[in-house]
PDB file of C-alpha atoms in Angstrom:
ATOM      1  CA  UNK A   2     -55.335 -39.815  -9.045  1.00 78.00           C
ATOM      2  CA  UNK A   3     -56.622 -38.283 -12.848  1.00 83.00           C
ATOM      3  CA  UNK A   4     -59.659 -36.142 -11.624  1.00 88.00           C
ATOM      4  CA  UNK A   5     -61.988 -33.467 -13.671  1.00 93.00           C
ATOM      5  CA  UNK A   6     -64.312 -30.905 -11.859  1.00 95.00           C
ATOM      6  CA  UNK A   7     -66.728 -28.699 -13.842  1.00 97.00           C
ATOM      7  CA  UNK A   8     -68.288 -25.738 -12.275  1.00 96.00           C
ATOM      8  CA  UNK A   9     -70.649 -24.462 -11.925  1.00 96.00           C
ATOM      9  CA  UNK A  10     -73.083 -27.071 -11.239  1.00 95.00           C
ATOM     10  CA  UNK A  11     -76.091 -25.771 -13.078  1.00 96.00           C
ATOM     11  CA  UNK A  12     -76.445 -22.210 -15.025  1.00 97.00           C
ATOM     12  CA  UNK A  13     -79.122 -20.434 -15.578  1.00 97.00           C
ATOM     13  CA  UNK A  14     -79.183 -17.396 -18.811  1.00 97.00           C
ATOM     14  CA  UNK A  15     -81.725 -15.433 -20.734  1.00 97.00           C
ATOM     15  CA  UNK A  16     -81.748 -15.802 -24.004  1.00 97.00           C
ATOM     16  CA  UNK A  17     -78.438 -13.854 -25.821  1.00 97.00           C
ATOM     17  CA  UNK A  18     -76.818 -13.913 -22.224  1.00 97.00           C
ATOM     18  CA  UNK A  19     -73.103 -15.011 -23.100  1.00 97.00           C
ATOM     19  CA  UNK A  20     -70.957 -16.839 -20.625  1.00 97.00           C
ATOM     20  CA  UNK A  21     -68.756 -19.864 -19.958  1.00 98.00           C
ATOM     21  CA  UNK A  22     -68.452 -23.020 -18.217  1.00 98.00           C
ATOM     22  CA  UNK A  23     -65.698 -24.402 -16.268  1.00 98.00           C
ATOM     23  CA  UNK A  24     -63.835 -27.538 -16.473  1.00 98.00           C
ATOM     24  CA  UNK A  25     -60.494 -28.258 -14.561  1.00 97.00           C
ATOM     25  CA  UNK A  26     -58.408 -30.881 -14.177  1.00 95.00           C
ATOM     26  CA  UNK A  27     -55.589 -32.959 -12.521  1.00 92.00           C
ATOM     27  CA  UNK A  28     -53.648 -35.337 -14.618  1.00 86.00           C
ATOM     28  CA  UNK A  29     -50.893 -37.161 -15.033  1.00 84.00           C
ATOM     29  CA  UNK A  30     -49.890 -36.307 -18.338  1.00 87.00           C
ATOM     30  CA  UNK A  31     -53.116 -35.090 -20.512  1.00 90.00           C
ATOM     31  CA  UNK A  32     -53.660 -36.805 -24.322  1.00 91.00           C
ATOM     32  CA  UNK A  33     -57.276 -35.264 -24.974  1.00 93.00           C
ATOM     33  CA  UNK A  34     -59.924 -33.237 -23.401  1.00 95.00           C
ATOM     34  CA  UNK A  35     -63.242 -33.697 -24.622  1.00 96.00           C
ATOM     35  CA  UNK A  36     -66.732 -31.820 -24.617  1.00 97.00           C
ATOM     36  CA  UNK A  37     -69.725 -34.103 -24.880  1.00 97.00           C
ATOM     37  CA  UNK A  38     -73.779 -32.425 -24.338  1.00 97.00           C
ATOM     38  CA  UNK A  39     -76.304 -34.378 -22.878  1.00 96.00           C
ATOM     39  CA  UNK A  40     -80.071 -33.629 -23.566  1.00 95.00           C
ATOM     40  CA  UNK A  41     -82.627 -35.546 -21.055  1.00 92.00           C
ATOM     41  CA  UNK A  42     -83.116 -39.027 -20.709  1.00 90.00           C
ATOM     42  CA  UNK A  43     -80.461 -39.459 -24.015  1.00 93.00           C
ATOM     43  CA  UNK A  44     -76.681 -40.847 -24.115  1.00 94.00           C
ATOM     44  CA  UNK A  45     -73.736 -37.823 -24.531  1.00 95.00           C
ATOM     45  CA  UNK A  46     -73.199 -36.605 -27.866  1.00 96.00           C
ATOM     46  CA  UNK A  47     -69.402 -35.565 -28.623  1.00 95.00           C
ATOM     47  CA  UNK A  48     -68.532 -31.920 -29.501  1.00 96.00           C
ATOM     48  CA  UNK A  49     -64.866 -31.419 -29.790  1.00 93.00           C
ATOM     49  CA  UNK A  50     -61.882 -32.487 -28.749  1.00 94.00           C
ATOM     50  CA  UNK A  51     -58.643 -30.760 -27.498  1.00 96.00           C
ATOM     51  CA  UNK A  52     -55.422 -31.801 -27.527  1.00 93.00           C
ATOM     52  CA  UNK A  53     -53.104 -29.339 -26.439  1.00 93.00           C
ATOM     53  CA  UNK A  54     -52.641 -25.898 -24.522  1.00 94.00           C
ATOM     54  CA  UNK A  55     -53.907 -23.012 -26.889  1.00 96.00           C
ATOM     55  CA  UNK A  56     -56.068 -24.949 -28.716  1.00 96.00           C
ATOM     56  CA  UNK A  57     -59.477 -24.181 -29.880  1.00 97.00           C
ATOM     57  CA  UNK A  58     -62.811 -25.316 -30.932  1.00 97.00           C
ATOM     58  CA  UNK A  59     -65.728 -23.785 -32.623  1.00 96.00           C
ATOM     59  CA  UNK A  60     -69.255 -25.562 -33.299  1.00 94.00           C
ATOM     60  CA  UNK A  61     -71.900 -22.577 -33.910  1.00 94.00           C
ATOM     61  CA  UNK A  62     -72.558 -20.576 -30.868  1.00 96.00           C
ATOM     62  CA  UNK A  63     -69.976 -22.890 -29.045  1.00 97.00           C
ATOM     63  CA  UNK A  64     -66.386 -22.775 -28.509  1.00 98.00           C
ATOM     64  CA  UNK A  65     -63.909 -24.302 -26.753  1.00 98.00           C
ATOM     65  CA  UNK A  66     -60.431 -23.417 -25.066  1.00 98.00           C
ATOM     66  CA  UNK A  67     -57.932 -25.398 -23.391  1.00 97.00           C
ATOM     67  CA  UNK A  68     -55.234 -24.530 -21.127  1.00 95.00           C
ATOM     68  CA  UNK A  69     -52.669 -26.810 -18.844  1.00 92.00           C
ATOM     69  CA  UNK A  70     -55.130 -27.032 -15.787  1.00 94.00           C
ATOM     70  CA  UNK A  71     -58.539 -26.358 -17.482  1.00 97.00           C
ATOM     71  CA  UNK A  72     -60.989 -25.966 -20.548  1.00 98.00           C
ATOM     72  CA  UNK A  73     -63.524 -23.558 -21.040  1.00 98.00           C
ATOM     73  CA  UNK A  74     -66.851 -23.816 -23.096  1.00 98.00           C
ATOM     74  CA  UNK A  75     -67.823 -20.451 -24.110  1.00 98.00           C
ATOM     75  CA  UNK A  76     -71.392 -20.034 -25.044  1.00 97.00           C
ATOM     76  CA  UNK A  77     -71.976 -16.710 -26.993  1.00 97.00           C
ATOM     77  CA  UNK A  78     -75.585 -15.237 -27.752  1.00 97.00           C
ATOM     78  CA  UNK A  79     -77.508 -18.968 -26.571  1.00 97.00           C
ATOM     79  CA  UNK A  80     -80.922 -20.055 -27.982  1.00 97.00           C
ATOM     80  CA  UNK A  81     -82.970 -22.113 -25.546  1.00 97.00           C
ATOM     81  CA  UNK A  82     -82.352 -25.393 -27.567  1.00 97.00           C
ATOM     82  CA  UNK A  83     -78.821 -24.859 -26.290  1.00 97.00           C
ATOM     83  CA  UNK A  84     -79.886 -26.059 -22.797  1.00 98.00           C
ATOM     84  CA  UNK A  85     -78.541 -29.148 -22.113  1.00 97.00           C
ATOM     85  CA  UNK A  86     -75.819 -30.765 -19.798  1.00 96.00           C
ATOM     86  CA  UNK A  87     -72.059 -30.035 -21.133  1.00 97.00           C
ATOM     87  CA  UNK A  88     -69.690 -32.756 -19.366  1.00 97.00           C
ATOM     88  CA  UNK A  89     -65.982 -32.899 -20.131  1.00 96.00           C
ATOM     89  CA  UNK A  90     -63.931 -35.638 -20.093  1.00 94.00           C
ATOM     90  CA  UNK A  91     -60.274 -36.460 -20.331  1.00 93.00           C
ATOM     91  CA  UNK A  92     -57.678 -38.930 -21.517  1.00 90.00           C
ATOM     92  CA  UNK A  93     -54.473 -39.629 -20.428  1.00 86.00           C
ATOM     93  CA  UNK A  94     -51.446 -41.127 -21.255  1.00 83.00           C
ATOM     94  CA  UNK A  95     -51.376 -43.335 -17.783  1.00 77.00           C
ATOM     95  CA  UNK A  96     -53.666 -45.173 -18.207  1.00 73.00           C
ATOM     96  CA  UNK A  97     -54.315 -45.741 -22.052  1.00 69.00           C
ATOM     97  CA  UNK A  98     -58.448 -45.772 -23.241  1.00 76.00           C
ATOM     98  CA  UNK A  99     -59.462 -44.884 -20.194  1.00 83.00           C
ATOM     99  CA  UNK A 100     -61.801 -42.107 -20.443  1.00 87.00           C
ATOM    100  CA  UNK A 101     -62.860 -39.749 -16.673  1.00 90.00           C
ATOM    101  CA  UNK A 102     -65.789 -37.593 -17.089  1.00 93.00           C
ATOM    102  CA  UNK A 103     -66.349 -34.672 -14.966  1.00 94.00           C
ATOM    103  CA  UNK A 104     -70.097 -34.437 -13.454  1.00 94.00           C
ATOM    104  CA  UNK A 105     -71.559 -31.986 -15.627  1.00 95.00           C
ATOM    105  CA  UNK A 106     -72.761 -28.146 -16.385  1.00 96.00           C
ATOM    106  CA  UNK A 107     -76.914 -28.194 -16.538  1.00 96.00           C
ATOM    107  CA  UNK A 108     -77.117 -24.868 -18.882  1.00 97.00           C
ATOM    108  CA  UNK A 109     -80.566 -23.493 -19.286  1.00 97.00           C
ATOM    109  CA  UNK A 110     -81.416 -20.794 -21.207  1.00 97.00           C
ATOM    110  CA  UNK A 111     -84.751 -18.864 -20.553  1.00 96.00           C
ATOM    111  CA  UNK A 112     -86.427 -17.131 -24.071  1.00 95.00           C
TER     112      UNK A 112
ATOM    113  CA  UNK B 251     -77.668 -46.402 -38.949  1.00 64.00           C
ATOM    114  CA  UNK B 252     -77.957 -48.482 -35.402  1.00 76.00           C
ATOM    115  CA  UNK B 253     -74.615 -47.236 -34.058  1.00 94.00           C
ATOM    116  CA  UNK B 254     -74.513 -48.344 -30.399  1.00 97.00           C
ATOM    117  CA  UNK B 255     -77.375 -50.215 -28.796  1.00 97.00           C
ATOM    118  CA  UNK B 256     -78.400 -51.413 -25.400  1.00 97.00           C
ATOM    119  CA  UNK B 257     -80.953 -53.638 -24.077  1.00 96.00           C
ATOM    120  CA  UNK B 258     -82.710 -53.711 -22.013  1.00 97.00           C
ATOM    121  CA  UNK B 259     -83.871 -50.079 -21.729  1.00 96.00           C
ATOM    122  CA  UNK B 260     -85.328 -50.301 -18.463  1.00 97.00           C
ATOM    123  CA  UNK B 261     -85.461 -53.234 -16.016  1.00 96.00           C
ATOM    124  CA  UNK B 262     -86.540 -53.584 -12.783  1.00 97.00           C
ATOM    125  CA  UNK B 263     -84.811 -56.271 -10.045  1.00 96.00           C
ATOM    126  CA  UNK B 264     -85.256 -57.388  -6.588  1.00 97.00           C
ATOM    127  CA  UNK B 265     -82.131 -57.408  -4.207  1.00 97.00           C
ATOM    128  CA  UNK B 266     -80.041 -60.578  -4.970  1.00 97.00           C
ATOM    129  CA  UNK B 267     -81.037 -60.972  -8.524  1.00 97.00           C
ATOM    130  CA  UNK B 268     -79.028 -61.263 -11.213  1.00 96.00           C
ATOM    131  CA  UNK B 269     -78.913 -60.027 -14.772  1.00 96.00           C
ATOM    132  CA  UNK B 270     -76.880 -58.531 -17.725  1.00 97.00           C
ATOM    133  CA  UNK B 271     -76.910 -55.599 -19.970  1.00 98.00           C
ATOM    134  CA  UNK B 272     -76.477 -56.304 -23.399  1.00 97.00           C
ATOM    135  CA  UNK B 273     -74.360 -53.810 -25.998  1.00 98.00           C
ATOM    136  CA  UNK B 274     -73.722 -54.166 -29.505  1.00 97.00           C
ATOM    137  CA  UNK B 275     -71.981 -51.339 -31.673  1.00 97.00           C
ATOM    138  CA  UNK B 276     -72.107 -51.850 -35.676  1.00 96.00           C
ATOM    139  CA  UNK B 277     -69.099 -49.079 -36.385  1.00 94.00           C
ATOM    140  CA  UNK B 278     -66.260 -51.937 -35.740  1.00 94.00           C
ATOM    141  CA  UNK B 279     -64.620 -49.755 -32.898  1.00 93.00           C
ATOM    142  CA  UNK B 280     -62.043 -51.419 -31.215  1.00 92.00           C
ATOM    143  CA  UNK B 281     -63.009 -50.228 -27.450  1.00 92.00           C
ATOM    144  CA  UNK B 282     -65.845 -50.471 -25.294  1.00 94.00           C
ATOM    145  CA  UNK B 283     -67.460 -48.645 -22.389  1.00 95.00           C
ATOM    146  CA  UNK B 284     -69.587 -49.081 -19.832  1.00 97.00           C
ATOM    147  CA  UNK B 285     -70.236 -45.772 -17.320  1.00 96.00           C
ATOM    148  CA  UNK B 286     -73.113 -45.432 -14.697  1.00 97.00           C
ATOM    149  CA  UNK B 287     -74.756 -42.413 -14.123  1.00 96.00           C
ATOM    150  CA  UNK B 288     -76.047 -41.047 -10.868  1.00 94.00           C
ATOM    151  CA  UNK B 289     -78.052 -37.493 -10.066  1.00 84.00           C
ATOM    152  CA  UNK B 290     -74.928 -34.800  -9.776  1.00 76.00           C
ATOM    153  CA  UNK B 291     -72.491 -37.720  -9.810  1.00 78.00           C
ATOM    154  CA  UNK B 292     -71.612 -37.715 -13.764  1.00 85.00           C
ATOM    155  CA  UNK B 293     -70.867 -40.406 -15.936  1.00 92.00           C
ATOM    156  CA  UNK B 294     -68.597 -42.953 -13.870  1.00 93.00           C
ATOM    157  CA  UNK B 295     -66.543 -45.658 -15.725  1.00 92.00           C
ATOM    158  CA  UNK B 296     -67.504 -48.981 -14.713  1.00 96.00           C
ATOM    159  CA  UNK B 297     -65.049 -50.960 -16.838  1.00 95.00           C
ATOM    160  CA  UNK B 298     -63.798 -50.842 -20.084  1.00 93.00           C
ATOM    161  CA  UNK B 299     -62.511 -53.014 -23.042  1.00 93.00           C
ATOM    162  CA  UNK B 300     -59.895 -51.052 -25.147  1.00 89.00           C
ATOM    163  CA  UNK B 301     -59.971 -54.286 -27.923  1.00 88.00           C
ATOM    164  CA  UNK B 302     -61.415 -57.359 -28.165  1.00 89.00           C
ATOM    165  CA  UNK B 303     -60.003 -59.992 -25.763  1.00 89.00           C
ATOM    166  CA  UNK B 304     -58.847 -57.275 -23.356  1.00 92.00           C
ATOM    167  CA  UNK B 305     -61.092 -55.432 -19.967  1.00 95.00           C
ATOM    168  CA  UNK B 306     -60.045 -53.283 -17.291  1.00 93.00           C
ATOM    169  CA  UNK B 307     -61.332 -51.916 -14.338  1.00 93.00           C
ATOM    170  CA  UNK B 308     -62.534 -48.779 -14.215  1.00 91.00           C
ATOM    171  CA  UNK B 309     -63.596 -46.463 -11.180  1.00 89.00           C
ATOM    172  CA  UNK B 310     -66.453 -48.366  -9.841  1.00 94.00           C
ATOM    173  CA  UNK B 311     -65.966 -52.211 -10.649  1.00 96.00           C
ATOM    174  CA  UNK B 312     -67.232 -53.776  -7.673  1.00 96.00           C
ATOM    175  CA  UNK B 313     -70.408 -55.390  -7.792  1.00 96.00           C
ATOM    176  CA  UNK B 314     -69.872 -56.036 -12.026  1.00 97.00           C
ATOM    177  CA  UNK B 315     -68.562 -58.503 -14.112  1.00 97.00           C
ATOM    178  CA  UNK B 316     -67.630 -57.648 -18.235  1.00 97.00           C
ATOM    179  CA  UNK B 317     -67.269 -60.089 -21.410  1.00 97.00           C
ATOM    180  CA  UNK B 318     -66.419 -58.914 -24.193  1.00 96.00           C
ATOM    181  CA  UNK B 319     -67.952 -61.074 -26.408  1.00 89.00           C
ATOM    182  CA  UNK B 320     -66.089 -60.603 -29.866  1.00 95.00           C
ATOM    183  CA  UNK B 321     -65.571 -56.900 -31.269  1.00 95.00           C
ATOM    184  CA  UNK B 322     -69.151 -56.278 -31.423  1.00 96.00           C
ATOM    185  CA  UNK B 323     -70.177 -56.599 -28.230  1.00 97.00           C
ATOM    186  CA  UNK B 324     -69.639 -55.989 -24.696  1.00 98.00           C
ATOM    187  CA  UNK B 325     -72.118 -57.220 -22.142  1.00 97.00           C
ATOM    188  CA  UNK B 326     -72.159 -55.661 -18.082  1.00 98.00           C
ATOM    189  CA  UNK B 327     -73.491 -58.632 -15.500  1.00 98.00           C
ATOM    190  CA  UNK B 328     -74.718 -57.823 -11.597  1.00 96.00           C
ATOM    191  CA  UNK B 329     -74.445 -60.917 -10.092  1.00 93.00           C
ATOM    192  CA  UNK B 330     -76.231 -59.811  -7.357  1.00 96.00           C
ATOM    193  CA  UNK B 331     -77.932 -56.693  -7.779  1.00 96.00           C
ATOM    194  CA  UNK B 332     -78.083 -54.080  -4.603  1.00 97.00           C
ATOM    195  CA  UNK B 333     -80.279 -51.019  -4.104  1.00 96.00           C
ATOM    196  CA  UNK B 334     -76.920 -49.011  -4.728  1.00 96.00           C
ATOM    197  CA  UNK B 335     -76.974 -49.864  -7.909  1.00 97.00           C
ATOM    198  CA  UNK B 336     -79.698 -47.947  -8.938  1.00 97.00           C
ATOM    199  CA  UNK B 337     -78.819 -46.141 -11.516  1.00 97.00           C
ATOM    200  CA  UNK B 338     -79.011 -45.824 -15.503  1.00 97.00           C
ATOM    201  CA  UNK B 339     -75.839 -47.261 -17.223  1.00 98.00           C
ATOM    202  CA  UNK B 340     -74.397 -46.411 -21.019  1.00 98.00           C
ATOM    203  CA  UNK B 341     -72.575 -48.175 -22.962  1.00 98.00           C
ATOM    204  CA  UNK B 342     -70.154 -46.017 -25.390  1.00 96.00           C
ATOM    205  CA  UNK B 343     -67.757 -47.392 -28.182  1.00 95.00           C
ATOM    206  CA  UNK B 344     -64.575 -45.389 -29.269  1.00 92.00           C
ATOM    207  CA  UNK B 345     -62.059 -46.328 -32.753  1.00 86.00           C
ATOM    208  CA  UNK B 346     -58.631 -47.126 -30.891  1.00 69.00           C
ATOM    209  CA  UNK B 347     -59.526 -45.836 -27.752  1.00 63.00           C
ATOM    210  CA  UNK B 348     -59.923 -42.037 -28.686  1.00 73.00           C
ATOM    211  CA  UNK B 349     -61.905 -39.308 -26.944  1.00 78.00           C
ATOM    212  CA  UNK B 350     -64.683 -39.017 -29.398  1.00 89.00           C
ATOM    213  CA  UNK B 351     -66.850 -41.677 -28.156  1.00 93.00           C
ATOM    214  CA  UNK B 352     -70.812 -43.291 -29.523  1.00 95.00           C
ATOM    215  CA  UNK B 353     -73.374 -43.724 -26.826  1.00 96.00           C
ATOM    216  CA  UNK B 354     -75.933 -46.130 -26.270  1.00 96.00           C
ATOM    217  CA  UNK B 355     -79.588 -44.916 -25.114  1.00 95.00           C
ATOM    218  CA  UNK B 356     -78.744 -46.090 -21.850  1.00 96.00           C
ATOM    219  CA  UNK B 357     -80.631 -48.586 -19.543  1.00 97.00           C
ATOM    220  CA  UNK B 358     -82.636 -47.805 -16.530  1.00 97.00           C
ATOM    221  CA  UNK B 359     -81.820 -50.068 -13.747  1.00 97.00           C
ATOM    222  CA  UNK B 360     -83.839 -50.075 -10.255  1.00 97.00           C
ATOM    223  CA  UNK B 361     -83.235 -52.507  -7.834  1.00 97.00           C
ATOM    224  CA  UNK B 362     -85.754 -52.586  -4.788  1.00 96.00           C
TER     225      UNK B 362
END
């Protein structure tokens, strides 16, 4: 069974204080991995998409790697409109347009 | 632009009672989405269309019924609604079935 588990659950940085967030997963054969952010009581916005091992992303102050068992979102110097919820997601050749989300990353950044 | 939109935004329902959520998306994507989700549980994939005329099951069926109404839109029925399904569902749209999916608002369902 396709499964995706982010860690940790929530994170908590001063502003400037870089780090990264965790995604793994278990596949059967892995077409994309995507990054979405969340903000509060809204629907996921997309950030980037990965395709294969070595890849990567950039997006401002965000960047994303991919490896074959697990994606990182690094998060260098944050602001506090950075906090959010960062949830990954993957597709997979099994089972075509079928998109698995992990449960999430809460990021907050203090000022 | 209206992009992907779902109604009702909140409802409130008894035990037993029906009803369906409505989504429309205006960027003629071929699939269709619709994920619940729950307090450290993520977005889970209720079912999903991946073109018009087609629907599969997703992680968490039971309990819903989809239509996909034409290309436009896809509409998630409870037939009869349980306190479990508390929760606030989103409806997403993708082109082809790709990663880079549009979100709906989401609706916020309680069922007492």
């Amino acid at each position: 069974e396709d499964q995706v588990t982010q860690s940790p659950e929530a994170l908590r940085l001063q502003e400037g204080e870089s780090s990264s967030l965790n995604c793994s997963y278990t596949v059967s054969g892995l077409r994309g991995l995507f990054w979405y952010r969340q903000d509060p009581g809204k629907g996921p916005e997309f950030l980037f998409t990965l395709y294969s091992a070595g890849e990567e992303k950039e997006k401002e102050r965000l960047k994303a790697t991919l490896t074959k068992k697990e994606s990182f979102l690094h998060i260098t110097a944050p602001k506090p409109e950075d906090s959010a919820t960062y949830l990954c997601a993957v597709l997979t050749y099994s089972s075509a347009s079928k998109i698995i989300f992990g449960s999430g990353t809460r990021l907050s950044i203090r000022p | 632009n209206a992009g992907v939109t779902q109604t009702p935004k909140f409802q409130v329902l008894k035990t037993g009672q029906s009803m369906t959520l409505q989504c429309a998306q205006d960027m003629n994507h071929n699939s269709m989405y619709w994920y619940r989700q729950d307090p450290g549980m993520g977005l889970r994939l209720i079912y999903y269309s991946a073109s018009e005329g087609t629907t599969d099951k997703g992680e968490v069926p039971n309990g819903y019924n989809v239509s996909r109404l034409n290309k436009r839109e896809f509409s998630l029925r409870l037939e009869s609604a349980a306190p479990s399904q508390t929760s606030v569902y989103f409806c997403a749209s993708s082109d082809r079935g790709q990663g880079e999916l549009f979100f709906g608002e989401g609706s916020r369902l309680t069922v007492l």
